């Protein structure tokens, strides 16, 4: 595993608990703030400017939005974004639930996801990579409030702009077709609605698309 170290102001403010590698473009660090050691954060350190600039732009636009992960700091010179730290993702959570438990939880989960999607539409943003792994459970700073939030906006874009053609198992048919044909298509809210439908199926049946 590649050793990741913080530099400059980020190093003065945060200490690394653990690091994770996500391919060639991104490293994720779990950190704590040196002056508030009980508060953990996630640092996303991009190896390319494009991913950093896209996600930081989207999270600035979504500042204060309900059921959307919040950016608490960023360091452009290092391509670093600091975000809230989640407890676990939806895929992991549901893998530990039986049918009865899953059906008991799904109402509140759906409510939070819909709230997050409503915020995206309000800000004219299409997520493009909605999936159980990008829906995470957070505990707020008060220690009591807990909710599900949408995360990972490094491929998000404004509706009507040309989509980055990210292909995954939760992609809408037009996205898969564009990827296979090597053509550009414009981002549209229906892309997120299609993947939301697959997430609902996952919640109902407990079957996810690997």
CSV table of C-alpha atoms in Angstrom, one decimal:
chain,number,residue,atom,x,y,z
A,1,UNK,CA,0.0,0.0,0.0
A,2,UNK,CA,1.3,3.5,-0.9
A,3,UNK,CA,2.0,5.6,2.2
A,4,UNK,CA,0.0,8.9,2.0
A,5,UNK,CA,1.2,11.9,4.1
A,6,UNK,CA,-0.4,15.2,4.7
A,7,UNK,CA,1.5,18.4,4.0
A,8,UNK,CA,1.3,22.1,5.0
A,9,UNK,CA,-1.9,23.4,6.6
A,10,UNK,CA,-3.6,20.0,6.4
A,11,UNK,CA,-0.8,18.3,8.3
A,12,UNK,CA,-1.0,21.1,11.0
A,13,UNK,CA,-4.7,20.5,11.5
A,14,UNK,CA,-5.3,16.8,10.9
A,15,UNK,CA,-3.7,13.5,11.9
A,16,UNK,CA,-4.2,10.2,9.9
A,17,UNK,CA,-5.9,7.3,11.5
A,18,UNK,CA,-6.0,5.0,8.5
A,19,UNK,CA,-5.6,5.3,4.7
A,20,UNK,CA,-7.4,3.6,1.8
A,21,UNK,CA,-6.5,3.4,-1.9
A,22,UNK,CA,-9.2,3.7,-4.5
A,23,UNK,CA,-7.3,3.0,-7.8
A,24,UNK,CA,-5.1,5.5,-9.6
A,25,UNK,CA,-7.2,8.6,-9.1
A,26,UNK,CA,-8.1,8.8,-5.4
A,27,UNK,CA,-6.8,8.1,-1.9
A,28,UNK,CA,-9.1,8.3,1.1
A,29,UNK,CA,-7.9,9.0,4.6
A,30,UNK,CA,-9.7,8.7,7.9
A,31,UNK,CA,-8.4,11.5,10.1
A,32,UNK,CA,-9.1,13.4,13.3
A,33,UNK,CA,-8.7,17.1,14.0
A,34,UNK,CA,-5.8,17.7,16.3
A,35,UNK,CA,-7.7,20.1,18.5
A,36,UNK,CA,-10.8,17.9,18.6
A,37,UNK,CA,-9.6,14.4,18.8
A,38,UNK,CA,-13.1,12.9,19.3
A,39,UNK,CA,-14.2,14.2,15.9
A,40,UNK,CA,-13.3,12.1,12.8
A,41,UNK,CA,-13.3,13.2,9.2
A,42,UNK,CA,-12.6,11.8,5.8
A,43,UNK,CA,-9.9,13.3,3.6
A,44,UNK,CA,-10.2,12.6,-0.2
A,45,UNK,CA,-6.8,13.2,-1.8
A,46,UNK,CA,-7.1,13.3,-5.6
A,47,UNK,CA,-4.2,12.4,-7.9
A,48,UNK,CA,-5.9,14.5,-10.7
A,49,UNK,CA,-7.1,18.1,-10.6
A,50,UNK,CA,-10.3,17.2,-12.6
A,51,UNK,CA,-11.8,15.0,-9.9
A,52,UNK,CA,-10.9,17.4,-7.1
A,53,UNK,CA,-12.3,20.4,-9.0
A,54,UNK,CA,-15.5,18.7,-9.9
A,55,UNK,CA,-16.3,17.4,-6.4
A,56,UNK,CA,-15.3,20.6,-4.6
A,57,UNK,CA,-17.5,22.6,-7.0
A,58,UNK,CA,-20.5,20.3,-6.4
A,59,UNK,CA,-20.1,20.3,-2.6
A,60,UNK,CA,-19.7,24.1,-2.5
A,61,UNK,CA,-23.0,24.3,-4.4
A,62,UNK,CA,-24.6,21.8,-2.0
A,63,UNK,CA,-23.4,23.5,1.2
A,64,UNK,CA,-26.1,23.0,3.9
A,65,UNK,CA,-28.2,20.7,1.7
A,66,UNK,CA,-30.1,18.1,3.6
A,67,UNK,CA,-29.1,14.4,3.3
A,68,UNK,CA,-26.0,15.4,1.3
A,69,UNK,CA,-22.5,14.8,2.8
A,70,UNK,CA,-20.9,18.1,3.7
A,71,UNK,CA,-17.4,19.4,2.9
A,72,UNK,CA,-15.9,21.0,5.9
A,73,UNK,CA,-12.6,22.1,4.4
A,74,UNK,CA,-10.5,21.9,1.2
A,75,UNK,CA,-6.9,22.5,0.1
A,76,UNK,CA,-6.7,23.3,-3.6
A,77,UNK,CA,-2.9,23.2,-3.8
A,78,UNK,CA,-2.9,19.6,-2.6
A,79,UNK,CA,-6.2,18.5,-4.3
A,80,UNK,CA,-7.6,17.6,-0.9
A,81,UNK,CA,-11.3,17.7,0.3
A,82,UNK,CA,-12.2,17.2,3.9
A,83,UNK,CA,-15.7,15.7,4.5
A,84,UNK,CA,-17.9,14.3,7.3
A,85,UNK,CA,-17.0,10.8,8.3
A,86,UNK,CA,-19.8,8.2,7.9
A,87,UNK,CA,-20.4,5.1,10.0
A,88,UNK,CA,-21.2,2.7,7.1
A,89,UNK,CA,-22.7,2.5,3.6
A,90,UNK,CA,-26.1,1.1,2.7
A,91,UNK,CA,-24.7,-2.0,1.0
A,92,UNK,CA,-22.8,-3.0,4.1
A,93,UNK,CA,-25.7,-2.2,6.4
A,94,UNK,CA,-28.3,-4.3,4.5
A,95,UNK,CA,-25.9,-7.2,4.2
A,96,UNK,CA,-26.3,-7.6,8.0
A,97,UNK,CA,-30.1,-7.4,8.0
A,98,UNK,CA,-32.6,-10.1,7.6
A,99,UNK,CA,-35.9,-9.6,5.6
A,100,UNK,CA,-37.8,-8.4,8.6
A,101,UNK,CA,-35.2,-5.9,9.7
A,102,UNK,CA,-34.7,-4.7,6.2
A,103,UNK,CA,-38.4,-3.9,5.7
A,104,UNK,CA,-38.5,-2.2,9.1
A,105,UNK,CA,-35.7,0.1,8.1
A,106,UNK,CA,-36.5,0.8,4.5
A,107,UNK,CA,-39.1,3.6,5.1
A,108,UNK,CA,-36.6,5.9,6.8
A,109,UNK,CA,-33.9,5.0,4.4
A,110,UNK,CA,-36.1,5.9,1.4
A,111,UNK,CA,-37.2,9.1,3.0
A,112,UNK,CA,-33.6,10.3,3.4
A,113,UNK,CA,-32.6,9.3,-0.1
A,114,UNK,CA,-35.5,11.1,-1.6
A,115,UNK,CA,-34.6,14.2,0.5
A,116,UNK,CA,-31.1,14.1,-0.9
A,117,UNK,CA,-32.3,13.6,-4.5
A,118,UNK,CA,-34.7,16.5,-4.0
A,119,UNK,CA,-31.8,18.7,-2.9
A,120,UNK,CA,-29.8,17.7,-6.0
A,121,UNK,CA,-32.7,18.7,-8.3
A,122,UNK,CA,-33.1,22.0,-6.5
A,123,UNK,CA,-29.5,22.8,-7.3
A,124,UNK,CA,-29.8,21.4,-10.9
A,125,UNK,CA,-27.2,18.6,-10.1
A,126,UNK,CA,-27.2,15.1,-11.4
A,127,UNK,CA,-25.3,12.6,-9.2
A,128,UNK,CA,-24.6,10.1,-12.1
A,129,UNK,CA,-23.2,7.4,-9.7
A,130,UNK,CA,-26.1,6.8,-7.2
A,131,UNK,CA,-25.6,3.3,-5.7
A,132,UNK,CA,-25.8,1.6,-2.3
A,133,UNK,CA,-22.1,2.2,-1.7
A,134,UNK,CA,-22.6,6.0,-2.3
A,135,UNK,CA,-25.4,6.2,0.3
A,136,UNK,CA,-23.9,6.3,3.8
A,137,UNK,CA,-25.1,6.6,7.4
A,138,UNK,CA,-23.9,9.5,9.5
A,139,UNK,CA,-24.1,10.6,13.1
A,140,UNK,CA,-24.3,14.3,13.5
A,141,UNK,CA,-22.1,16.3,15.9
A,142,UNK,CA,-24.8,16.4,18.6
A,143,UNK,CA,-24.3,12.6,19.0
A,144,UNK,CA,-28.0,11.9,18.6
A,145,UNK,CA,-29.2,12.8,15.2
A,146,UNK,CA,-28.5,10.1,12.6
A,147,UNK,CA,-29.5,9.9,8.9
A,148,UNK,CA,-28.5,8.6,5.5
A,149,UNK,CA,-26.7,10.9,3.0
A,150,UNK,CA,-25.6,10.8,-0.6
A,151,UNK,CA,-21.8,10.9,-1.0
A,152,UNK,CA,-19.2,11.0,-3.8
A,153,UNK,CA,-19.7,13.8,-6.2
A,154,UNK,CA,-16.5,13.6,-8.3
A,155,UNK,CA,-18.5,12.6,-11.4
A,156,UNK,CA,-21.6,14.7,-10.6
A,157,UNK,CA,-22.5,17.5,-13.0
A,158,UNK,CA,-25.1,20.1,-13.7
A,159,UNK,CA,-28.1,18.9,-15.7
A,160,UNK,CA,-27.7,19.6,-19.4
A,161,UNK,CA,-23.9,19.4,-19.3
A,162,UNK,CA,-22.2,16.5,-21.1
A,163,UNK,CA,-21.9,13.5,-18.9
A,164,UNK,CA,-18.6,11.8,-18.2
A,165,UNK,CA,-19.9,8.4,-19.4
A,166,UNK,CA,-19.2,6.6,-16.2
A,167,UNK,CA,-20.5,3.0,-16.6
A,168,UNK,CA,-21.5,0.8,-13.6
A,169,UNK,CA,-24.1,-1.8,-12.8
A,170,UNK,CA,-26.5,0.8,-11.6
A,171,UNK,CA,-26.2,3.0,-14.7
A,172,UNK,CA,-29.3,3.9,-16.8
A,173,UNK,CA,-29.6,2.1,-20.2
A,174,UNK,CA,-28.7,5.3,-22.1
A,175,UNK,CA,-25.5,5.7,-20.1
A,176,UNK,CA,-24.4,2.1,-20.9
A,177,UNK,CA,-25.3,2.6,-24.6
A,178,UNK,CA,-23.3,5.8,-24.7
A,179,UNK,CA,-20.3,4.2,-23.0
A,180,UNK,CA,-20.4,1.2,-25.5
A,181,UNK,CA,-20.7,3.5,-28.5
A,182,UNK,CA,-18.2,6.1,-27.3
A,183,UNK,CA,-20.6,9.0,-27.6
A,184,UNK,CA,-21.4,12.0,-25.4
A,185,UNK,CA,-24.8,12.4,-23.8
A,186,UNK,CA,-26.2,15.2,-21.7
A,187,UNK,CA,-26.8,14.6,-18.0
A,188,UNK,CA,-30.4,14.4,-17.0
A,189,UNK,CA,-32.3,13.8,-13.8
A,190,UNK,CA,-33.8,10.6,-15.2
A,191,UNK,CA,-30.4,9.0,-14.9
A,192,UNK,CA,-30.6,9.3,-11.1
A,193,UNK,CA,-34.2,8.2,-11.1
A,194,UNK,CA,-33.3,5.0,-12.9
A,195,UNK,CA,-30.6,4.1,-10.5
A,196,UNK,CA,-32.9,5.1,-7.6
A,197,UNK,CA,-35.3,2.5,-8.9
A,198,UNK,CA,-32.6,-0.1,-8.7
A,199,UNK,CA,-31.8,1.0,-5.1
A,200,UNK,CA,-35.4,0.5,-4.2
A,201,UNK,CA,-35.3,-3.0,-5.7
A,202,UNK,CA,-32.2,-3.6,-3.6
A,203,UNK,CA,-34.0,-2.4,-0.4
A,204,UNK,CA,-37.1,-4.5,-1.2
A,205,UNK,CA,-35.3,-7.8,-2.2
A,206,UNK,CA,-32.0,-7.5,-0.4
A,207,UNK,CA,-30.3,-8.2,-3.8
A,208,UNK,CA,-27.7,-5.8,-5.1
A,209,UNK,CA,-25.9,-5.5,-8.4
A,210,UNK,CA,-22.2,-6.2,-7.7
